[in-house]
Coordinates of C-alpha atoms in Angstrom, one line a residue:
X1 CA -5.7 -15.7 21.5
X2 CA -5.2 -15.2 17.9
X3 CA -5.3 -18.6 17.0
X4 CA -8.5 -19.5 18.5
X5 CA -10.2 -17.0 16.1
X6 CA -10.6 -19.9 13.6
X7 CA -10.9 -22.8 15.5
X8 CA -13.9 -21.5 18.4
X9 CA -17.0 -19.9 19.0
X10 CA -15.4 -17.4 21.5
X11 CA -12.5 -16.7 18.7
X12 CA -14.6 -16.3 16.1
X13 CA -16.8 -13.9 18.5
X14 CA -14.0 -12.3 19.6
X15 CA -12.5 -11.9 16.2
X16 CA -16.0 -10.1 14.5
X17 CA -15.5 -7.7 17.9
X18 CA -12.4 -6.3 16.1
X19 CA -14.0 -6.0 13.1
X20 CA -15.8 -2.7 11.6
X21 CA -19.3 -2.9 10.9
X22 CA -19.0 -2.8 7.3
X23 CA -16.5 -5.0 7.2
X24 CA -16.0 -7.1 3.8
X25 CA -14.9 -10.8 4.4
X26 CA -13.4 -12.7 1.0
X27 CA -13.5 -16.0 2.2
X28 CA -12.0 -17.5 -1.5
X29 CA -13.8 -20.7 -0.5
X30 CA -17.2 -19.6 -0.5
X31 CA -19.0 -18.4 -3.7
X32 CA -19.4 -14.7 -2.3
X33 CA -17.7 -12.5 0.2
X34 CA -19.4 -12.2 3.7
X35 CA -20.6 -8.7 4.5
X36 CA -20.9 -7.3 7.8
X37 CA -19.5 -7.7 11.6
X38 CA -22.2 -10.5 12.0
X39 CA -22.1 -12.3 9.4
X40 CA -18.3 -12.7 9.5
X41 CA -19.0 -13.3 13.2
X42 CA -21.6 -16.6 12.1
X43 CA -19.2 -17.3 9.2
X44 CA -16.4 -18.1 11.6
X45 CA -18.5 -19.7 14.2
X46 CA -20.0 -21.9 11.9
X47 CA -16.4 -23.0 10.4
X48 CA -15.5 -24.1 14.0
X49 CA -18.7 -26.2 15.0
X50 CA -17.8 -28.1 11.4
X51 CA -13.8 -28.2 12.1
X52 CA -14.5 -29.9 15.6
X53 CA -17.6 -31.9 14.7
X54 CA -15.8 -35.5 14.9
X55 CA -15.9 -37.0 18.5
X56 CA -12.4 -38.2 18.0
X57 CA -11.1 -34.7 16.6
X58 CA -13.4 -32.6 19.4
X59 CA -11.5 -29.8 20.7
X60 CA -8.1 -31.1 19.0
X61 CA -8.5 -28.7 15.7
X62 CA -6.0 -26.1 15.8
X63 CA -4.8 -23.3 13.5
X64 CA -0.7 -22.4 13.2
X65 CA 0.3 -19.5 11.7
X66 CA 3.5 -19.8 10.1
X67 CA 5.2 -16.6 8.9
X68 CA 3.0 -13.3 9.6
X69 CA 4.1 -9.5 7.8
X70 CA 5.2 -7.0 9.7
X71 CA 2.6 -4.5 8.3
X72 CA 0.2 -1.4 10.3
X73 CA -2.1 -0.7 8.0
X74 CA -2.7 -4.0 6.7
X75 CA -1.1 -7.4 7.1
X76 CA -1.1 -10.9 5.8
X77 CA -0.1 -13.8 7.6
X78 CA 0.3 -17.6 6.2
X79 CA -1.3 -20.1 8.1
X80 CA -1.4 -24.3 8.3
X81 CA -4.8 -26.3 9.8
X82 CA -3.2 -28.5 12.9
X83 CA -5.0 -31.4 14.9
X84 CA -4.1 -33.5 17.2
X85 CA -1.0 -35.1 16.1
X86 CA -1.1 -33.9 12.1
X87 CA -0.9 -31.0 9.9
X88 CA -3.1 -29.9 6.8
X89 CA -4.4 -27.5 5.0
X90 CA -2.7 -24.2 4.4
X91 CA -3.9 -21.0 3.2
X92 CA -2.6 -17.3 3.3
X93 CA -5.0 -14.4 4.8
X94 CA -4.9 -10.9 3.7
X95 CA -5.9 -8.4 6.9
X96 CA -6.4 -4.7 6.5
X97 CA -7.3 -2.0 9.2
X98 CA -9.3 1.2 8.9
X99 CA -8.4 5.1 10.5
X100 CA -9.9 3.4 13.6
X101 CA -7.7 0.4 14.0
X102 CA -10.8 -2.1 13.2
X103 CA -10.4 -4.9 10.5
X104 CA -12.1 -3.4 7.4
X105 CA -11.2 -6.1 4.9
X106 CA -10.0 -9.8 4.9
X107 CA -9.3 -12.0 1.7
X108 CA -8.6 -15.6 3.1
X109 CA -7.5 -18.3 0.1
X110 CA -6.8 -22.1 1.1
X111 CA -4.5 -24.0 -1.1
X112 CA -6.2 -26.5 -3.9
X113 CA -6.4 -30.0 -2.9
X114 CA -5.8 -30.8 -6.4
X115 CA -2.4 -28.9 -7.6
X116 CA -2.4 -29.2 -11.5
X117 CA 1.6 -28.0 -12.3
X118 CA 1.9 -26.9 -15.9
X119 CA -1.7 -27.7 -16.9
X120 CA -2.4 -24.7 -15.8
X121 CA 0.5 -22.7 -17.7
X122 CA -0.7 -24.2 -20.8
X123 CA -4.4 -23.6 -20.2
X124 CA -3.1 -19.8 -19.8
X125 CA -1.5 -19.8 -22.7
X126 CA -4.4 -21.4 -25.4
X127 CA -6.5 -18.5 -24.3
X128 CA -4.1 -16.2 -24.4
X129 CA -2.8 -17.3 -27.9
X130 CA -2.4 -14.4 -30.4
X131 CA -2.7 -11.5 -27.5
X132 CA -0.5 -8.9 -28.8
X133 CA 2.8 -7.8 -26.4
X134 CA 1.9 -5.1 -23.7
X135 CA 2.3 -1.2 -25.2
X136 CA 3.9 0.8 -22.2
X137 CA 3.4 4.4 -22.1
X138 CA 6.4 5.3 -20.3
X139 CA 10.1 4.3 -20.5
X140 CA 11.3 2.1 -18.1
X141 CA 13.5 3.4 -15.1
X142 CA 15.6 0.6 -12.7
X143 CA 15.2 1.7 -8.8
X144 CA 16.3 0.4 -5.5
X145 CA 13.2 -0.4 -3.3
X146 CA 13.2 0.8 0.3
X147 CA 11.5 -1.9 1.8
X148 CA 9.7 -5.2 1.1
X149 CA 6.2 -3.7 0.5
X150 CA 8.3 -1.4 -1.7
X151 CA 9.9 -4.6 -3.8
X152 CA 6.6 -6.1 -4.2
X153 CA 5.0 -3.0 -5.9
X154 CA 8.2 -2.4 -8.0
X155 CA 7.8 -6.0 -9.4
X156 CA 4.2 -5.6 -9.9
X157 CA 3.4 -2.5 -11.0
X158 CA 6.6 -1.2 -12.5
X159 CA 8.7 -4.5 -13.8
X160 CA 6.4 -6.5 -14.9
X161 CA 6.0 -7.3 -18.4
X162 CA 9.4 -5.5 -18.9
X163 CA 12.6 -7.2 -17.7
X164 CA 12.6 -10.7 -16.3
X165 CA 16.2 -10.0 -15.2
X166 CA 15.6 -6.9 -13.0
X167 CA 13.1 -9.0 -11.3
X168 CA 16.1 -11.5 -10.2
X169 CA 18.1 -9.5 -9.3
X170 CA 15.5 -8.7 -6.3
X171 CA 15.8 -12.5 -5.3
X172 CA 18.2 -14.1 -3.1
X173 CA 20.1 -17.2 -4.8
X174 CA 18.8 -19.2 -1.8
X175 CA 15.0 -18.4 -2.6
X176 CA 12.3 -20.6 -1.5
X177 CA 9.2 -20.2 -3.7
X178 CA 5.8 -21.8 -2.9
X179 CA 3.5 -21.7 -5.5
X180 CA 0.1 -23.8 -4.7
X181 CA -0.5 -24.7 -8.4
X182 CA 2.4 -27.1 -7.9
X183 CA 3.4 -29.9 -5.7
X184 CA 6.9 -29.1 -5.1
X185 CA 8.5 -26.1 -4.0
X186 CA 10.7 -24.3 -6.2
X187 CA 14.8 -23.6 -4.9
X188 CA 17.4 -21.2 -6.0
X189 CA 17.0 -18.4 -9.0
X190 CA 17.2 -20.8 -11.9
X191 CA 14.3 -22.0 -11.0
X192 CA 12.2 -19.3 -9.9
X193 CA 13.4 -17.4 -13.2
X194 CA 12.4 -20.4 -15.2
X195 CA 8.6 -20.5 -13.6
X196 CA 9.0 -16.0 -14.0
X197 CA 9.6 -16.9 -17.4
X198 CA 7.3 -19.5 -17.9
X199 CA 4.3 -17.2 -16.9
X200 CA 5.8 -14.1 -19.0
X201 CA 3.6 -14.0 -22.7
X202 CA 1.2 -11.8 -24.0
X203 CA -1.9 -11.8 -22.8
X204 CA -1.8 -12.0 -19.0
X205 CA -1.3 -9.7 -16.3
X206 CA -0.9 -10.2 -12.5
X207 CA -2.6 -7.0 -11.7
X208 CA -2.3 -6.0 -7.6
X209 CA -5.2 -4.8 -5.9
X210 CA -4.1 -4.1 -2.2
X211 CA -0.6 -3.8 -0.1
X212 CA 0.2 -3.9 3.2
X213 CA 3.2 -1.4 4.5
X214 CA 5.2 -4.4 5.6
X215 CA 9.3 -3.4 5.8
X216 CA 10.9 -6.8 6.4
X217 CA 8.0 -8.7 4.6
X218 CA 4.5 -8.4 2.7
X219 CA 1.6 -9.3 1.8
X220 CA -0.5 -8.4 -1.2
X221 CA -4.0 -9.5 -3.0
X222 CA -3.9 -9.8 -6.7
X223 CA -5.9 -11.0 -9.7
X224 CA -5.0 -12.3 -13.0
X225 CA -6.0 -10.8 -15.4
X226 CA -6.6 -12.9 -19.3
X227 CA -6.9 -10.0 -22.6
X228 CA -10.0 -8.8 -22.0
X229 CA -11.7 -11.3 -20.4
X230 CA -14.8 -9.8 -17.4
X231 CA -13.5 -12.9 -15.2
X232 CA -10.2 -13.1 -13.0
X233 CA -8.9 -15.4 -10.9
X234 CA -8.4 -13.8 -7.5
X235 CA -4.8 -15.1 -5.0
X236 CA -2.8 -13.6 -2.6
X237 CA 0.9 -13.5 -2.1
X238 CA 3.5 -13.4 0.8
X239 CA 7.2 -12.0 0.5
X240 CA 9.9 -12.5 2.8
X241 CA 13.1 -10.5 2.4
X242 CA 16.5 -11.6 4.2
X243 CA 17.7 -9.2 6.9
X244 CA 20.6 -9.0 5.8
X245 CA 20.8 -8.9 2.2
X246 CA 17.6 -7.4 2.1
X247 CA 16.7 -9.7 -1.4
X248 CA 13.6 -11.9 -1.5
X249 CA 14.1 -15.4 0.4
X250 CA 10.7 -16.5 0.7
X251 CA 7.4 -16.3 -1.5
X252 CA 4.2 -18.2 -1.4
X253 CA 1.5 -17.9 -3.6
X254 CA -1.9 -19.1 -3.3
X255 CA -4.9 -18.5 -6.0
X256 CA -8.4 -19.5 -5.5
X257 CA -10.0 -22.1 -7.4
X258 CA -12.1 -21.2 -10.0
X259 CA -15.3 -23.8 -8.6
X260 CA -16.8 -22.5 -5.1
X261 CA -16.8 -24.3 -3.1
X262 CA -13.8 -26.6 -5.0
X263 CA -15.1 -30.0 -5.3
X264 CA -12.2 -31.7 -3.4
X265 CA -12.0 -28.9 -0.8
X266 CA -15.5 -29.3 0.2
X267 CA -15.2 -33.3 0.1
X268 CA -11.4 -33.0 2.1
X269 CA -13.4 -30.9 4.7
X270 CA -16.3 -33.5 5.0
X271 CA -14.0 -36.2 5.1
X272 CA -11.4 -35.1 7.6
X273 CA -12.9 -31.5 9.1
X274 CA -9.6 -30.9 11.8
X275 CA -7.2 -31.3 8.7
X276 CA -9.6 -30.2 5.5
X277 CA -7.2 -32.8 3.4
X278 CA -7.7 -36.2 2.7
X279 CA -3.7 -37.6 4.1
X280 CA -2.2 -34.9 6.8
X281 CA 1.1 -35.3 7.6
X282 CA 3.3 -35.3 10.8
X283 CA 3.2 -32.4 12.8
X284 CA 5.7 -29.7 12.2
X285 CA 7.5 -31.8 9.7
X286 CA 6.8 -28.5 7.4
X287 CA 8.9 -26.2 8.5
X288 CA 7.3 -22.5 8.2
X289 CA 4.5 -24.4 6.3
X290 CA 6.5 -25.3 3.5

């Protein structure tokens, strides 16, 4: 089954079998993307023989997934590392189809072992420092998304950089927001307007690259984007809207790190290869991978 595409040889083999020829694998972990129906095909198999390589761990590594989009054309789905007893790593994945139903395109980020909070906000900011405000060619015009691959482009594409408060008023004042840079999770719209805010200057962009067609929730790649820098930092996002209310209730974000493979990633993996962290915790004490 789908979970056993990550965690076996006949997964992974039965994974590349869905897969178009030319498919184009972003494995954020690795230095370069794997190209090609076999090479995705050894790339996976070759992640299982290392996940299950411990006697003591053999056959118990296991891959959850968490909260998955409700896309067609493409989809994203969040997903936790599992063995045995514990829980580990998390990551999101990024999955899009082609006109004949095969999967043409994956982008796959774990989180960073090491999760440096506002260092990184004020790294951001001295190399932004003295980037002029953001010249919009067009007027902007408030609308009512239709669905949540709908809310996710609006905020991208059309609010950002503008109004901090139409954004909140797309979020649900019981908002869960998961952002891997940080430890903690942030709860309720003061704070998530406060982190919004926070990473509103001059300077930096969020740009989107490619959407699912989810209705109740989405998934999205983006990179962010410094002045005129050549280099961006590549991450992938997930949205959850509530049924009901139909405003944002869930978001994780996860970028990749900027060293390939990351230095504690790559050691976490040696270390403990069912859980790729150093300390796992108890199983399904995270709800929905929180």
């Amino acid at each position: 089954d789908e979970y056993k595409c990550f965690t076996t040889q006949n997964g992974a083999k039965e994974f590349a079998s869905s897969c178009a020829t030319n498919i184009v694998y972003e494995d954020c972990y690795e230095p370069q993307p794997i190209v090609g129906r076999k090479a995705v095909e050894e790339h996976l198999k070759q992640r299982a023989n290392l996940r299950n390589r411990n006697n003591e761990e053999q056959s118990k590594a296991g891959f959850r997934i968490d909260r998955i989009s409700d896309g067609n054309k493409a989809c994203g789905f969040a997903w936790t590392w599992t063995c045995d007893e514990e829980e580990g790593l998390r990551g999101t994945t990024f999955v899009e189809l082609n006109e004949n139903k095969e999967i043409v395109y994956v982008r796959e980020i774990p989180e960073p072992i090491y999760k440096p909070g506002d260092a990184t906000l004020e790294l951001l900011k001295a190399v932004t420092a003295g980037a002029e405000p953001k010249v919009f060619d067009t007027p902007f015009t408030p609308r009512e998304p239709k669905n949540a691959s709908d809310v996710v482009k609006y905020l991208f594409n059309e609010v950002q950089g503008r109004d901090v408060s139409e954004s909140m008023n797309l979020f649900s004042e019981n908002i869960i927001y998961r952002d891997f840079n940080y430890e903690d999770v942030l709860r309720g719209k003061e704070e998530v307007q406060k982190f919004i805010e926070d990473f509103s200057f001059p300077g930096i962009e969020f740009r989107a690259q490619r959407f699912d067609d989810g209705e109740t929730s989405s998934c999205f790649t983006w990179e962010v984007v410094l002045m005129d820098a050549p280099d961006t930092i590549k991450g992938i996002s997930f949205y959850e809207l509530d049924p009901e209310t139909k405003l944002i209730k869930y978001v994780r974000d996860v970028p990749e790190s900027a060293i390939k493979p990351p230095i504690l990633g790559k050691l976490a993996r040696q270390l403990r290869p069912g859980l790729g962290v150093f300390q796992g915790v108890k199983l399904s004490s995270r709800p929905g991978g929180m």
